[in-house]
Coordinates of C-alpha atoms and ligand atoms in Angstrom, one line a residue:
M1 CA -7.7 -10.7 40.9
P2 CA -10.7 -9.0 41.5
E3 CA -14.0 -9.8 40.1
M4 CA -15.4 -7.7 36.8
K5 CA -18.1 -5.6 37.7
S6 CA -21.3 -6.3 35.8
E7 CA -21.7 -2.7 34.2
D8 CA -18.8 -3.1 32.5
H9 CA -19.3 -6.5 31.7
Q10 CA -21.9 -4.9 29.6
R11 CA -20.0 -2.2 28.1
L12 CA -18.0 -4.9 26.8
D13 CA -20.4 -6.9 25.4
E14 CA -21.7 -3.6 23.5
L15 CA -18.6 -2.8 22.3
Y16 CA -17.7 -6.3 20.7
E17 CA -20.9 -6.6 18.8
R18 CA -20.9 -3.2 17.4
L19 CA -17.1 -3.8 16.2
R20 CA -18.0 -7.3 15.1
D21 CA -20.3 -5.5 12.6
E22 CA -18.5 -2.7 12.0
A23 CA -15.6 -5.3 10.5
R24 CA -18.3 -7.2 8.5
R25 CA -18.9 -3.7 6.6
S26 CA -15.3 -2.6 6.3
V27 CA -14.4 -2.4 2.8
G28 CA -12.2 1.0 2.7
Y29 CA -9.2 -0.3 4.3
P30 CA -6.6 -3.0 3.8
A31 CA -7.4 -4.8 6.9
N32 CA -8.3 -8.8 6.3
A33 CA -11.0 -9.4 9.0
A34 CA -11.4 -13.2 8.2
F35 CA -9.1 -14.9 10.6
D36 CA -9.2 -17.4 13.2
Y37 CA -6.1 -17.5 15.7
A38 CA -8.1 -19.1 18.6
P39 CA -5.6 -21.6 19.5
L40 CA -3.5 -18.9 20.4
S41 CA -5.4 -17.0 23.0
R42 CA -4.2 -19.1 26.0
F43 CA -0.9 -17.4 25.4
L44 CA -2.8 -13.8 26.1
G45 CA -2.0 -15.0 29.9
L46 CA 1.2 -14.6 29.4
P47 CA 4.1 -11.8 29.6
L48 CA 5.2 -12.4 26.3
N49 CA 8.3 -9.9 25.1
N50 CA 10.5 -10.5 22.1
V51 CA 13.1 -7.6 23.3
G52 CA 16.1 -7.1 21.2
D53 CA 17.5 -8.9 18.3
P54 CA 15.4 -12.2 17.1
Y55 CA 18.3 -14.0 16.3
V56 CA 20.5 -13.2 19.6
P57 CA 18.9 -14.9 22.6
S58 CA 17.8 -12.6 25.6
T59 CA 18.5 -12.9 29.4
Y60 CA 14.5 -12.5 29.4
H61 CA 13.2 -15.9 28.3
V62 CA 8.9 -15.2 27.9
G63 CA 9.3 -14.9 24.2
T64 CA 8.7 -16.5 20.9
R65 CA 12.0 -15.8 19.3
E66 CA 12.0 -19.2 17.5
F67 CA 8.7 -18.9 16.1
E68 CA 9.6 -15.1 14.7
R69 CA 13.0 -16.8 13.3
E70 CA 10.8 -19.4 11.6
V71 CA 8.7 -16.5 10.3
L72 CA 11.3 -14.5 8.9
E73 CA 12.4 -17.6 7.1
F74 CA 9.3 -18.0 5.6
F75 CA 9.0 -13.9 4.4
S76 CA 12.8 -14.3 3.2
E77 CA 12.0 -17.2 0.9
L78 CA 9.4 -15.5 -0.5
T79 CA 11.1 -12.2 -1.3
H80 CA 14.0 -14.4 -2.7
A81 CA 16.3 -12.9 0.2
P82 CA 20.2 -14.2 -0.3
S83 CA 20.0 -17.3 2.0
N84 CA 21.8 -16.9 5.0
G85 CA 22.1 -12.9 3.7
T86 CA 19.0 -11.2 5.4
W87 CA 18.3 -10.2 8.5
G88 CA 15.0 -8.9 10.1
Y89 CA 12.5 -8.9 12.7
V90 CA 8.5 -8.6 13.3
T91 CA 7.6 -5.2 13.6
S92 CA 4.8 -3.3 15.1
G93 CA 3.3 -2.9 11.4
G94 CA 4.5 -1.6 7.8
T95 CA 5.7 1.9 9.5
E96 CA 7.9 0.8 11.7
G97 CA 9.3 -1.0 8.9
N98 CA 9.8 1.5 6.5
L99 CA 11.1 3.8 9.4
Y100 CA 13.8 1.0 9.6
G101 CA 14.6 0.9 6.3
L102 CA 15.7 4.6 6.3
Y103 CA 17.3 4.5 9.5
L104 CA 19.5 2.0 8.1
A105 CA 20.0 3.9 4.8
R106 CA 21.0 7.0 6.4
E107 CA 23.6 5.2 8.8
L108 CA 25.1 3.8 5.6
H109 CA 24.8 6.6 3.6
P110 CA 24.5 10.2 5.8
D111 CA 25.2 12.5 3.4
G112 CA 21.9 10.6 1.4
M113 CA 19.1 12.1 0.0
V114 CA 16.0 10.6 -0.2
Y115 CA 13.7 10.0 -3.4
C116 CA 9.9 9.1 -2.9
S117 CA 6.7 9.8 -5.0
E118 CA 3.9 11.9 -4.4
E119 CA 1.9 8.9 -3.6
T120 CA 3.9 7.6 -0.7
H121 CA 2.2 6.4 2.2
Y122 CA 1.8 9.6 4.4
S123 CA 4.0 8.2 7.4
V124 CA 7.1 8.4 5.2
S125 CA 7.3 12.0 5.6
K126 CA 6.9 12.0 9.4
S127 CA 9.6 9.2 9.5
L128 CA 11.8 11.6 7.2
G129 CA 11.2 14.1 9.7
V130 CA 12.1 12.1 12.9
L131 CA 15.6 11.3 10.9
G132 CA 16.0 14.4 10.0
M133 CA 17.0 13.1 6.7
R134 CA 17.1 15.3 3.1
H135 CA 14.5 14.2 0.7
I136 CA 12.7 15.2 -2.7
M137 CA 9.1 14.5 -3.8
I138 CA 9.1 12.9 -7.5
K139 CA 5.8 13.5 -9.3
S140 CA 3.7 10.2 -9.8
T141 CA 2.0 9.0 -13.2
A142 CA -1.8 8.9 -13.4
G143 CA -1.9 5.1 -12.2
G144 CA 0.4 6.2 -9.2
Q145 CA 3.4 4.9 -10.0
I146 CA 6.6 7.0 -9.5
D147 CA 7.5 8.9 -12.7
L148 CA 10.7 7.8 -14.4
E149 CA 11.5 10.4 -16.4
D150 CA 11.1 13.2 -13.4
F151 CA 13.3 10.7 -11.3
A152 CA 16.0 10.3 -13.1
E153 CA 16.4 13.9 -14.0
T154 CA 16.5 14.7 -10.3
V155 CA 18.6 12.0 -9.3
R156 CA 21.1 13.3 -12.4
I157 CA 21.0 17.0 -10.8
H158 CA 22.0 15.6 -7.2
R159 CA 24.5 12.9 -8.4
D160 CA 27.0 13.9 -5.8
V161 CA 25.0 12.4 -3.0
P162 CA 24.0 8.9 -2.8
P163 CA 20.1 8.4 -3.7
I164 CA 18.2 6.2 -1.3
V165 CA 14.9 5.7 -2.8
M166 CA 12.0 4.9 -1.2
A167 CA 10.0 2.5 -3.4
N168 CA 6.2 2.0 -3.4
V169 CA 5.4 -1.6 -3.7
G170 CA 1.3 -1.2 -3.7
T171 CA 0.4 2.4 -3.0
T172 CA -2.4 3.4 -0.6
M173 CA -4.7 4.7 -2.8
K174 CA -4.1 2.7 -6.2
E175 CA -1.9 -0.4 -5.1
A176 CA 0.3 1.1 -7.8
V177 CA 3.9 -0.6 -7.8
D178 CA 7.1 1.2 -8.7
D179 CA 9.1 -0.1 -11.8
I180 CA 12.4 -1.4 -9.6
P181 CA 14.2 -2.7 -12.3
A182 CA 13.9 0.5 -14.4
I183 CA 14.6 2.4 -11.1
R184 CA 18.1 0.2 -10.7
R185 CA 18.6 0.9 -14.8
I186 CA 18.4 4.4 -14.1
L187 CA 20.9 4.5 -11.1
K188 CA 23.2 2.1 -13.1
G189 CA 23.0 4.2 -16.4
L190 CA 24.3 7.3 -14.0
A191 CA 27.0 5.7 -12.8
I192 CA 26.0 5.9 -9.4
T193 CA 28.2 3.8 -7.0
R194 CA 26.5 4.3 -3.6
S195 CA 23.0 3.9 -3.3
Y196 CA 20.0 2.6 -1.4
L197 CA 16.6 0.9 -2.3
H198 CA 14.1 0.3 0.3
C199 CA 10.5 -1.2 -0.7
D200 CA 7.3 -0.2 1.1
A201 CA 5.5 -3.2 0.2
A202 CA 2.9 -2.9 3.3
L203 CA 0.1 -4.7 1.4
S204 CA 1.5 -6.0 -2.2
G205 CA 4.4 -7.6 -0.2
M206 CA 1.9 -10.4 0.6
I207 CA -0.1 -10.3 -2.8
L208 CA 2.9 -10.0 -5.5
P209 CA 4.7 -13.0 -4.6
F210 CA 1.5 -15.3 -5.5
L211 CA 0.8 -14.2 -9.1
D212 CA 2.4 -15.1 -12.4
G213 CA 4.0 -12.3 -14.2
A214 CA 3.5 -9.6 -11.3
P215 CA 5.8 -6.5 -11.1
P216 CA 9.3 -7.3 -9.4
F217 CA 9.9 -5.9 -6.2
D218 CA 12.1 -8.2 -4.2
F219 CA 15.5 -8.5 -3.2
A220 CA 16.4 -10.3 -6.6
A221 CA 14.9 -7.2 -8.4
G222 CA 17.2 -4.9 -6.4
A223 CA 15.5 -4.4 -2.7
D224 CA 18.2 -3.7 0.0
S225 CA 15.2 -3.7 2.7
L226 CA 11.4 -4.1 2.7
S227 CA 8.6 -3.8 5.0
I228 CA 5.4 -6.0 4.5
S229 CA 2.5 -5.6 7.0
G230 CA 0.8 -8.6 8.9
H231 CA -2.4 -7.1 9.6
K232 CA -3.2 -6.3 5.9
M233 CA -3.3 -9.2 3.6
I234 CA -2.6 -11.9 6.4
G235 CA -4.9 -10.7 9.2
S236 CA -4.1 -10.2 12.7
P237 CA -5.8 -9.0 15.7
V238 CA -2.7 -6.8 16.6
P239 CA -1.1 -4.6 14.5
C240 CA 2.2 -6.3 13.2
G241 CA 4.7 -6.6 10.1
V242 CA 8.1 -7.7 9.1
V243 CA 11.1 -6.0 7.9
L244 CA 13.7 -7.6 6.5
A245 CA 17.3 -5.8 5.0
R246 CA 20.3 -7.1 3.9
R247 CA 22.4 -8.4 6.9
K248 CA 26.0 -7.1 5.7
N249 CA 24.4 -3.6 5.7
V250 CA 22.9 -4.3 9.6
D251 CA 25.9 -5.6 11.1
R252 CA 27.7 -2.3 10.4
V253 CA 25.5 -0.6 12.6
A254 CA 24.5 -3.1 15.2
R255 CA 25.5 -2.7 19.1
S256 CA 25.2 -4.6 21.7
V257 CA 23.2 -3.7 25.1
E258 CA 24.2 -5.7 28.4
Y259 CA 20.8 -5.2 30.3
V260 CA 19.0 -7.6 27.8
G261 CA 21.9 -9.5 27.1
S262 CA 20.7 -9.3 23.5
L263 CA 21.7 -6.8 20.5
D264 CA 19.8 -3.7 20.5
T265 CA 19.1 -4.0 16.7
T266 CA 15.5 -3.2 16.5
L267 CA 13.6 0.1 16.8
T268 CA 11.7 -0.5 19.7
G269 CA 13.1 -2.1 23.0
S270 CA 10.1 -4.3 23.9
R271 CA 8.6 -6.0 21.2
S272 CA 5.4 -8.1 20.9
G273 CA 6.1 -11.8 21.7
F274 CA 2.3 -12.5 20.6
A275 CA 2.7 -10.9 17.0
P276 CA 5.0 -13.5 15.6
L277 CA 3.3 -16.5 17.0
V278 CA -0.1 -14.9 14.8
L279 CA 1.7 -14.8 11.6
W280 CA 3.5 -18.1 12.4
L281 CA 0.1 -19.7 12.7
A282 CA -1.3 -18.1 9.4
I283 CA 1.7 -19.3 7.5
R284 CA 1.7 -22.9 9.1
K285 CA -2.2 -22.9 8.1
H286 CA -2.2 -21.7 4.6
G287 CA 1.5 -22.3 3.6
R288 CA 1.9 -20.7 0.3
E289 CA -0.7 -22.5 -1.6
G290 CA -3.2 -21.5 0.4
F291 CA -2.3 -17.7 0.3
R292 CA -2.4 -18.2 -3.3
R293 CA -6.0 -19.6 -3.4
I294 CA -6.6 -16.7 -1.2
V295 CA -5.1 -14.1 -3.2
R296 CA -6.7 -15.1 -6.6
N297 CA -10.0 -15.1 -4.9
C298 CA -9.1 -11.2 -3.8
L299 CA -8.3 -10.7 -7.3
E300 CA -11.7 -12.2 -8.3
T301 CA -13.9 -10.0 -6.2
A302 CA -12.1 -7.0 -7.3
A303 CA -12.5 -7.7 -10.8
Y304 CA -16.1 -8.4 -10.2
A305 CA -16.4 -5.1 -7.9
V306 CA -15.2 -3.2 -11.1
E307 CA -17.9 -4.8 -13.2
R308 CA -20.4 -4.3 -10.7
L309 CA -19.7 -0.6 -10.5
R310 CA -19.1 -0.4 -14.0
D311 CA -22.9 -1.5 -14.5
A312 CA -24.0 1.0 -12.4
G313 CA -22.3 3.6 -14.3
V314 CA -19.2 4.4 -11.8
E315 CA -16.0 4.8 -13.7
A316 CA -14.2 2.2 -11.8
W317 CA -10.7 0.5 -12.3
R318 CA -8.1 -1.4 -10.8
H319 CA -4.5 -2.4 -11.9
P320 CA -4.2 -6.0 -13.0
H321 CA -2.3 -7.3 -9.7
A322 CA -4.1 -5.3 -7.4
V323 CA -7.2 -5.6 -4.9
T324 CA -8.2 -2.0 -4.8
V325 CA -10.7 -1.0 -6.6
V326 CA -10.5 3.1 -7.5
F327 CA -13.6 4.8 -8.3
P328 CA -15.1 8.6 -8.2
A329 CA -15.9 9.2 -4.4
P330 CA -20.0 8.5 -3.5
E331 CA -22.1 10.2 -1.2
R332 CA -20.7 10.7 2.5
Q333 CA -23.5 8.3 3.3
V334 CA -21.8 5.5 1.3
T335 CA -18.3 6.3 2.8
E336 CA -19.5 6.6 6.2
K337 CA -21.2 3.4 6.2
W338 CA -18.7 1.1 4.4
Q339 CA -15.5 3.0 6.1
I340 CA -14.4 4.1 2.4
A341 CA -11.4 6.6 2.8
V342 CA -11.8 9.3 0.3
N343 CA -8.8 11.3 -1.2
E344 CA -9.1 14.4 -3.6
G345 CA -12.2 13.1 -4.6
T346 CA -11.2 9.6 -5.2
A347 CA -12.4 6.9 -3.5
H348 CA -11.4 3.1 -3.3
I349 CA -12.5 -0.3 -2.1
L350 CA -10.2 -3.2 -1.3
A351 CA -11.6 -6.8 -1.7
M352 CA -9.8 -8.3 1.1
P353 CA -10.6 -12.1 1.8
H354 CA -13.8 -11.1 4.2
V355 CA -15.0 -8.9 1.2
T356 CA -18.0 -11.2 -0.4
R357 CA -19.4 -10.7 -3.7
E358 CA -22.8 -10.5 -1.5
R359 CA -20.8 -7.2 0.5
V360 CA -19.9 -5.7 -3.1
D361 CA -23.6 -6.3 -4.2
E362 CA -25.4 -4.3 -1.4
L363 CA -22.1 -1.6 -1.3
V364 CA -23.2 -1.1 -5.2
A365 CA -27.0 -0.9 -4.2
D366 CA -26.1 2.0 -1.6
I367 CA -24.1 3.7 -4.0
R368 CA -27.1 3.1 -6.9
A369 CA -29.6 4.5 -4.3
G370 CA -27.5 7.7 -4.0
G371 CA -26.7 7.5 -0.7
N372 CA -30.1 7.2 0.3
P373 CA -30.8 3.5 1.1
Ligands
LIG1 C1 -0.7 0.6 5.0 C2 0.5 1.4 4.6 C3 1.7 1.7 5.5 C4 1.6 1.7 6.7 O1 1.6 0.3 7.3 P1 0.8 0.0 8.9 O2 1.0 -1.4 8.8 O3 -0.2 0.8 9.0 O4 1.9 0.8 9.6 C5 2.7 2.2 4.8 N1 2.5 2.1 3.2 C6 1.7 1.7 3.0 C7 1.6 1.7 1.3 C8 0.6 0.9 3.0 O5 -0.6 0.8 2.3

């Protein structure tokens, strides 16, 4: 291999310093920056690829399927999946998991109608377009949940086609969780026999299982599939996630491909063999108890941020189960410096594991200074 040029060395050094500084100040996005996967660095020297189905061996052997299956096992237990009754894979992120859930729903119910709320992640409408699925947008409440009255009324009018519900388990702006048991009750009350429910649990899928009395969202609550991001709560140097679905549904659409000797059940062909190692190491290091502690800390920091902001005269609030703190958008200098996303005049910060009380204090001081620190 040729040596790297010294000017390129320098550019990478500069980039690294800048990114490390930015990561430290990042409070507006759900990306945990507090992780250490150093034991995995040597795997970057291998052409890892988990092409195809994680449960079916491939003729390409440089992969981490066995570890991927352990990751899936962990998430299956976490989400009360029926034992041996679910299938899934490590995705490139929450978006792919949602796309997969919708794809499966479409294969099962080609005549189905998708329902999702106004607060649904922006990527979902693109996925619906890609899949060519008909959909109806349902109103959401001030707290960000799907409006159940509007939902029930709209489904009632379209009773002749199977409803496919894209439920939010932690909306992007307010971390609101749709009332999954109520959605199921509504479908039952309308005597609907064919339906599908996918949970977009990108962020909250790694929060709610660790809280007592949290809103139910998983397979036990009536989900047919769910998608959770790996780079959000857990934290990862590469975007990743997990999708899980009921196996009996997956089996109806699977097909085999001779070229890779595996089943072409996943959306993409080649898949990261590195991401499963990241998730596996995090799971082995923290375990359920570790994640419970991490989540509890984040919620305490979020509660602290609400208090400090309110002390500063800012009308901040959050859902009791949420690490997302919602408040009116501050000055542009503040949102720029702290990488805070703004939507229709509303801003939020996320108390991810790397967001300390000191960071919150610094941010609140900047807001008090009115964007002129
Ligand atoms: C982040 C997010 C997504 C997209 O997940 P990616 O991992 O970024 O692809 C989808 N839905 C919600 C609610 C999210 O917060």
